[in-house]
């Protein structure tokens, strides 16, 4: 499981100009089963995405394909973690703890 944290690094006008393309990209990743949650940070200086079912190289490639990343208006911080506990409705995403 991966947490993708986006931090904006460009003026708001540049972010807004790319928002529609970014949201279409997010929708594609949900449809492909790559993402399981996403939303803006508070304060709204970026966003957070929860990705499952992929290895780190794949997640990095997916992040690099984001129109925000391609246009250089955000930076990604990617953190891998083991989702050893979940609410019952997310049971399918549980992972065995690694030693």
Backbone as a printed PyTorch tensor [residue, N CA C, xyz], in Angstrom:
tensor([[[  0.8570,  -1.1640,   0.0000],
         [  0.0000,   0.0000,   0.0000],
         [  0.9000,   1.2210,   0.0000]],

        [[  0.4160,   2.2840,  -0.6340],
         [  1.2180,   3.4970,  -0.7620],
         [  0.3840,   4.7380,  -0.4690]],

        [[  1.0150,   5.6950,   0.2010],
         [  0.4340,   7.0230,   0.3780],
         [  1.1980,   7.9450,  -0.5630]],

        [[  0.4680,   8.5970,  -1.4580],
         [  1.0570,   9.5720,  -2.3770],
         [  0.6320,  10.9470,  -1.8980]],

        [[  1.5960,  11.7510,  -1.4780],
         [  1.2950,  13.1000,  -1.0320],
         [  1.7670,  14.0920,  -2.0830]],

        [[  0.8300,  14.8690,  -2.6060],
         [  1.1430,  15.9000,  -3.5860],
         [  1.2720,  17.2240,  -2.8630]],

        [[  2.2870,  17.9860,  -3.2120],
         [  2.4380,  19.3370,  -2.6910],
         [  2.5920,  20.2680,  -3.8900]],

        [[  1.7170,  21.2700,  -3.9470],
         [  1.7890,  22.2240,  -5.0510],
         [  3.0640,  23.0490,  -4.9560]],

        [[  3.6570,  23.3140,  -6.1130],
         [  4.8810,  24.1220,  -6.1660],
         [  4.7970,  25.1510,  -7.2910]],

        [[  3.5620,  25.5950,  -7.5690],
         [  3.3320,  26.5920,  -8.6160],
         [  2.1650,  27.4700,  -8.1740]],

        [[  2.0100,  28.6180,  -8.8080],
         [  0.8900,  29.5050,  -8.4690],
         [ -0.4690,  28.8260,  -8.7050]],

        [[ -1.4600,  29.2540,  -7.9450],
         [ -2.8080,  28.6810,  -8.0100],
         [ -3.3800,  28.6950,  -9.4220]],

        [[ -3.0780,  29.7250, -10.2030],
         [ -3.6120,  29.8000, -11.5660],
         [ -3.1290,  28.6310, -12.4220]],

        [[ -1.8730,  28.2370, -12.2440],
         [ -1.3300,  27.1040, -13.0010],
         [ -1.9640,  25.7960, -12.5440]],

        [[ -2.1930,  25.6690, -11.2510],
         [ -2.8460,  24.4730, -10.7110],
         [ -4.2550,  24.3750, -11.2960]],

        [[ -5.0110,  25.4690, -11.2200],
         [ -6.4000,  25.4600, -11.7020],
         [ -6.4760,  25.1750, -13.1910]],

        [[ -5.5350,  25.6540, -13.9690],
         [ -5.5350,  25.4080, -15.4110],
         [ -5.3820,  23.9270, -15.7440]],

        [[ -4.7830,  23.1590, -14.8340],
         [ -4.5460,  21.7340, -15.0700],
         [ -5.4780,  20.8250, -14.2720]],

        [[ -6.3390,  21.4120, -13.4360],
         [ -7.1710,  20.6060, -12.5350],
         [ -8.0580,  19.6030, -13.2830]],

        [[ -8.6920,  20.0090, -14.3620],
         [ -9.5750,  19.0970, -15.1040],
         [ -8.7940,  17.8910, -15.6260]],

        [[ -7.6270,  18.1120, -16.1860],
         [ -6.8010,  17.0040, -16.6960],
         [ -6.3380,  16.1160, -15.5410]],

        [[ -5.9690,  16.7370, -14.4100],
         [ -5.5460,  15.9640, -13.2380],
         [ -6.6870,  15.0830, -12.7380]],

        [[ -7.8940,  15.6440, -12.6390],
         [ -9.0260,  14.8740, -12.1320],
         [ -9.4090,  13.7490, -13.0900]],

        [[ -9.2700,  13.9580, -14.3840],
         [ -9.5150,  12.8750, -15.3570],
         [ -8.5040,  11.7550, -15.1380]],

        [[ -7.2490,  12.1250, -14.8900],
         [ -6.1940,  11.1410, -14.5970],
         [ -6.5150,  10.3790, -13.3180]],

        [[ -6.9580,  11.0860, -12.2580],
         [ -7.3400,  10.4250, -11.0040],
         [ -8.4610,   9.4210, -11.2780]],

        [[ -9.4800,   9.8410, -12.0140],
         [-10.5970,   8.9410, -12.3380],
         [-10.1100,   7.6940, -13.0720]],

        [[ -9.1810,   7.8560, -13.9950],
         [ -8.6160,   6.7050, -14.7290],
         [ -7.9400,   5.7290, -13.7710]],

        [[ -7.2190,   6.2560, -12.7870],
         [ -6.5130,   5.3880, -11.8400],
         [ -7.4980,   4.6450, -10.9300]],

        [[ -8.6040,   5.2870, -10.5580],
         [ -9.6400,   4.5910,  -9.8000],
         [-10.2480,   3.4720, -10.6360]],

        [[-10.5620,   3.7680, -11.8910],
         [-11.1610,   2.7680, -12.7770],
         [-10.2190,   1.5950, -13.0180]],

        [[ -8.9310,   1.8540, -13.0360],
         [ -7.9250,   0.8040, -13.2390],
         [ -7.6570,   0.0090, -11.9600]],

        [[ -8.2270,   0.4400, -10.8290],
         [ -8.0250,  -0.2560,  -9.5730],
         [ -6.7360,   0.1040,  -8.8560]],

        [[ -6.0710,   1.1620,  -9.2930],
         [ -4.8060,   1.5710,  -8.6760],
         [ -5.0250,   2.3680,  -7.3900]],

        [[ -6.0410,   3.2410,  -7.3760],
         [ -6.3050,   4.1110,  -6.2330],
         [ -7.5310,   3.6280,  -5.4820]],

        [[ -7.5090,   3.8030,  -4.1450],
         [ -8.6870,   3.4530,  -3.3570],
         [ -9.2450,   4.6440,  -2.5750]],

        [[ -8.5120,   5.7470,  -2.5030],
         [ -9.0050,   6.9610,  -1.8540],
         [ -8.1520,   8.1350,  -2.3180]],

        [[ -8.7670,   9.3270,  -2.3450],
         [ -8.0120,  10.5360,  -2.6820],
         [ -8.7800,  11.7570,  -2.2120]],

        [[ -8.0630,  12.8650,  -2.0850],
         [ -8.7130,  14.1130,  -1.7340],
         [ -7.7040,  15.2010,  -1.4430]],

        [[ -8.2080,  16.4290,  -1.3190],
         [ -7.3120,  17.5650,  -1.0550],
         [ -6.8440,  17.5780,   0.3930]],

        [[ -5.6530,  18.1350,   0.6090],
         [ -5.1400,  18.3460,   1.9600],
         [ -5.7900,  19.6020,   2.5350]],

        [[ -5.7760,  19.7000,   3.8450],
         [ -6.2140,  20.9090,   4.5400],
         [ -5.0360,  21.4150,   5.3450]],

        [[ -4.5090,  22.6060,   5.0880],
         [ -4.9860,  23.5350,   4.0800],
         [ -4.7320,  23.0010,   2.6730]],

        [[ -5.3880,  23.5930,   1.7060],
         [ -5.3700,  23.0800,   0.3400],
         [ -4.0790,  23.4620,  -0.3840]],

        [[ -2.9990,  22.8060,   0.0150],
         [ -1.7000,  23.0360,  -0.6170],
         [ -1.2340,  21.7880,  -1.3710]],

        [[ -2.1820,  20.9050,  -1.6640],
         [ -1.8790,  19.6720,  -2.3720],
         [ -2.9680,  18.6570,  -2.1050]],

        [[ -2.6120,  17.3820,  -2.2240],
         [ -3.5860,  16.3280,  -2.0210],
         [ -2.9330,  15.0570,  -1.5370]],

        [[ -3.7630,  14.0690,  -1.2210],
         [ -3.2980,  12.7700,  -0.7630],
         [ -4.0520,  11.6870,  -1.5260]],

        [[ -3.3300,  10.6540,  -1.9320],
         [ -3.9050,   9.5190,  -2.6440],
         [ -3.4510,   8.2490,  -1.9440]],

        [[ -4.3570,   7.3020,  -1.7890],
         [ -4.0360,   5.9920,  -1.2490],
         [ -4.0800,   5.0060,  -2.4150]],

        [[ -2.9450,   4.3560,  -2.6760],
         [ -2.8220,   3.4240,  -3.7960],
         [ -2.5520,   2.0180,  -3.2720]],

        [[ -3.1570,   1.0290,  -3.9130],
         [ -2.9990,  -0.3620,  -3.4850],
         [ -2.7700,  -1.2580,  -4.6950]],

        [[ -2.1570,  -2.3900,  -4.4350],
         [ -2.0490,  -3.4190,  -5.4680],
         [ -0.9590,  -3.2270,  -6.4940]],

        [[  0.0200,  -2.4170,  -6.1850],
         [  1.0930,  -2.1890,  -7.1520],
         [  2.4330,  -2.1570,  -6.4260]],

        [[  3.5030,  -2.3770,  -7.1860],
         [  4.8230,  -2.2530,  -6.5760],
         [  5.2940,  -0.7980,  -6.6900]],

        [[  6.3670,  -0.4780,  -6.0110],
         [  6.8350,   0.9090,  -5.9420],
         [  7.1600,   1.4790,  -7.3260]],

        [[  7.8160,   0.7050,  -8.1790],
         [  8.1450,   1.2090,  -9.5160],
         [  6.8780,   1.6010, -10.2760]],

        [[  5.8470,   0.7670, -10.1500],
         [  4.5830,   1.0680, -10.8340],
         [  3.9500,   2.3350, -10.2620]],

        [[  3.9330,   2.4610,  -8.9420],
         [  3.3460,   3.6460,  -8.3200],
         [  4.1140,   4.9040,  -8.7340]],

        [[  5.4260,   4.8270,  -8.7840],
         [  6.2190,   5.9810,  -9.2220],
         [  5.9080,   6.3470, -10.6750]],

        [[  5.7260,   5.3350, -11.5220],
         [  5.3820,   5.5960, -12.9240],
         [  3.9920,   6.2170, -13.0370]],

        [[  3.0620,   5.7350, -12.2330],
         [  1.7150,   6.3020, -12.2360],
         [  1.7770,   7.7660, -11.8040]],

        [[  2.4770,   8.0580, -10.7170],
         [  2.5950,   9.4440, -10.2410],
         [  3.2280,  10.3350, -11.3110]],

        [[  4.2190,   9.8270, -11.9940],
         [  4.8980,  10.6080, -13.0340],
         [  3.9760,  10.8990, -14.2180]],

        [[  2.9180,  10.1070, -14.3820],
         [  1.9870,  10.3220, -15.4950],
         [  0.8940,  11.3390, -15.1670]],

        [[  0.8390,  11.8270, -13.9360],
         [ -0.1310,  12.8410, -13.5340],
         [  0.1640,  14.1360, -14.2950]],

        [[ -0.8430,  14.7430, -14.9210],
         [ -0.6020,  16.0260, -15.6030],
         [  0.0240,  17.0830, -14.6950]],

        [[ -0.3190,  17.0830, -13.4100],
         [  0.3300,  18.0180, -12.4770],
         [  1.8370,  17.7690, -12.4320]],

        [[  2.2330,  16.5070, -12.3530],
         [  3.6640,  16.1720, -12.2990],
         [  4.3350,  16.4590, -13.6350]],

        [[  3.6710,  16.1070, -14.7200],
         [  4.2550,  16.3240, -16.0460],
         [  4.5030,  17.7990, -16.3290]],

        [[  3.6350,  18.6580, -15.7920],
         [  3.7890,  20.1030, -16.0010],
         [  4.5890,  20.7800, -14.8900]],

        [[  5.0480,  19.9930, -13.9040],
         [  5.9050,  20.5260, -12.8470],
         [  5.2190,  21.4470, -11.8580]],

        [[  3.8980,  21.2590, -11.6400],
         [  3.1990,  22.1310, -10.6940],
         [  3.0130,  21.4750,  -9.3220]],

        [[  3.4770,  20.2350,  -9.1860],
         [  3.4270,  19.5860,  -7.8770],
         [  4.6280,  18.6600,  -7.7340]],

        [[  4.9120,  18.3330,  -6.4900],
         [  5.9330,  17.3400,  -6.1820],
         [  5.2430,  16.2120,  -5.4360]],

        [[  5.6870,  14.9820,  -5.6750],
         [  5.1330,  13.8180,  -5.0050],
         [  6.0860,  13.3060,  -3.9320]],

        [[  5.5240,  12.9220,  -2.8120],
         [  6.2290,  12.1630,  -1.7800],
         [  5.4680,  10.8470,  -1.6710]],

        [[  6.1560,   9.7410,  -1.8940],
         [  5.5190,   8.4290,  -1.8960],
         [  6.0370,   7.6260,  -0.7120]],

        [[  5.1020,   7.1640,   0.1200],
         [  5.4320,   6.3900,   1.3060],
         [  4.7730,   5.0280,   1.1980]],

        [[  5.5640,   3.9820,   1.3080],
         [  5.0230,   2.6230,   1.3000],
         [  4.7700,   2.1810,   2.7380]],

        [[  3.6500,   1.4890,   2.9570],
         [  3.3720,   0.9440,   4.2810],
         [  2.6160,  -0.3630,   4.1370]],

        [[  2.5880,  -1.1360,   5.2170],
         [  1.8720,  -2.3980,   5.2440],
         [  0.5170,  -2.1610,   5.9150]],

        [[ -0.5460,  -2.3510,   5.1750],
         [ -1.9010,  -2.1650,   5.7060],
         [ -2.3300,  -3.4510,   6.4100]],

        [[ -1.7980,  -3.6620,   7.5950],
         [ -2.0680,  -4.9020,   8.3170],
         [ -3.4270,  -4.8920,   9.0180]],

        [[ -4.0130,  -3.7070,   9.1940],
         [ -5.3370,  -3.5930,   9.8060],
         [ -6.1790,  -2.6250,   8.9810]],

        [[ -7.4330,  -2.9900,   8.7900],
         [ -8.3720,  -2.1410,   8.0590],
         [ -9.7570,  -2.2680,   8.6820]],

        [[-10.6470,  -1.3910,   8.2920],
         [-12.0520,  -1.5800,   8.6310],
         [-12.5380,  -2.7890,   7.8370]],

        [[-13.5950,  -3.4520,   8.2900],
         [-14.0650,  -4.6570,   7.5840],
         [-14.3270,  -4.4580,   6.0920]],

        [[-14.8300,  -3.2980,   5.7010],
         [-15.1440,  -3.0790,   4.2900],
         [-13.8980,  -2.9780,   3.4010]],

        [[-12.7170,  -2.8220,   4.0080],
         [-11.4660,  -2.7700,   3.2420],
         [-10.6100,  -4.0160,   3.4780]],

        [[-11.2270,  -5.0720,   3.9470],
         [-10.5210,  -6.3180,   4.2660],
         [ -9.6530,  -6.8130,   3.0990]],

        [[-10.1410,  -6.6600,   1.8800],
         [ -9.3950,  -7.1580,   0.7210],
         [ -8.0260,  -6.4900,   0.5510]],

        [[ -7.8310,  -5.3550,   1.2090],
         [ -6.5650,  -4.6320,   1.0880],
         [ -5.5860,  -4.9450,   2.2230]],

        [[ -5.9900,  -5.7660,   3.1520],
         [ -5.0980,  -6.1000,   4.2720],
         [ -3.8720,  -6.8700,   3.7730]],

        [[ -2.7590,  -6.5880,   4.4130],
         [ -1.5030,  -7.2150,   4.0460],
         [ -0.8860,  -7.8750,   5.2700]],

        [[ -0.1080,  -8.9010,   5.0290],
         [  0.6220,  -9.5480,   6.1290],
         [  1.7480,  -8.6290,   6.5680]],

        [[  1.9290,  -8.5490,   7.8740],
         [  3.0390,  -7.7520,   8.4140],
         [  4.3450,  -8.3900,   7.9980]],

        [[  5.2710,  -7.5560,   7.5800],
         [  6.5990,  -8.0460,   7.1610],
         [  7.5190,  -8.0450,   8.3530]],

        [[  8.4620,  -8.9610,   8.3580],
         [  9.4230,  -8.9760,   9.4640],
         [ 10.6230,  -8.1320,   9.1600]]])
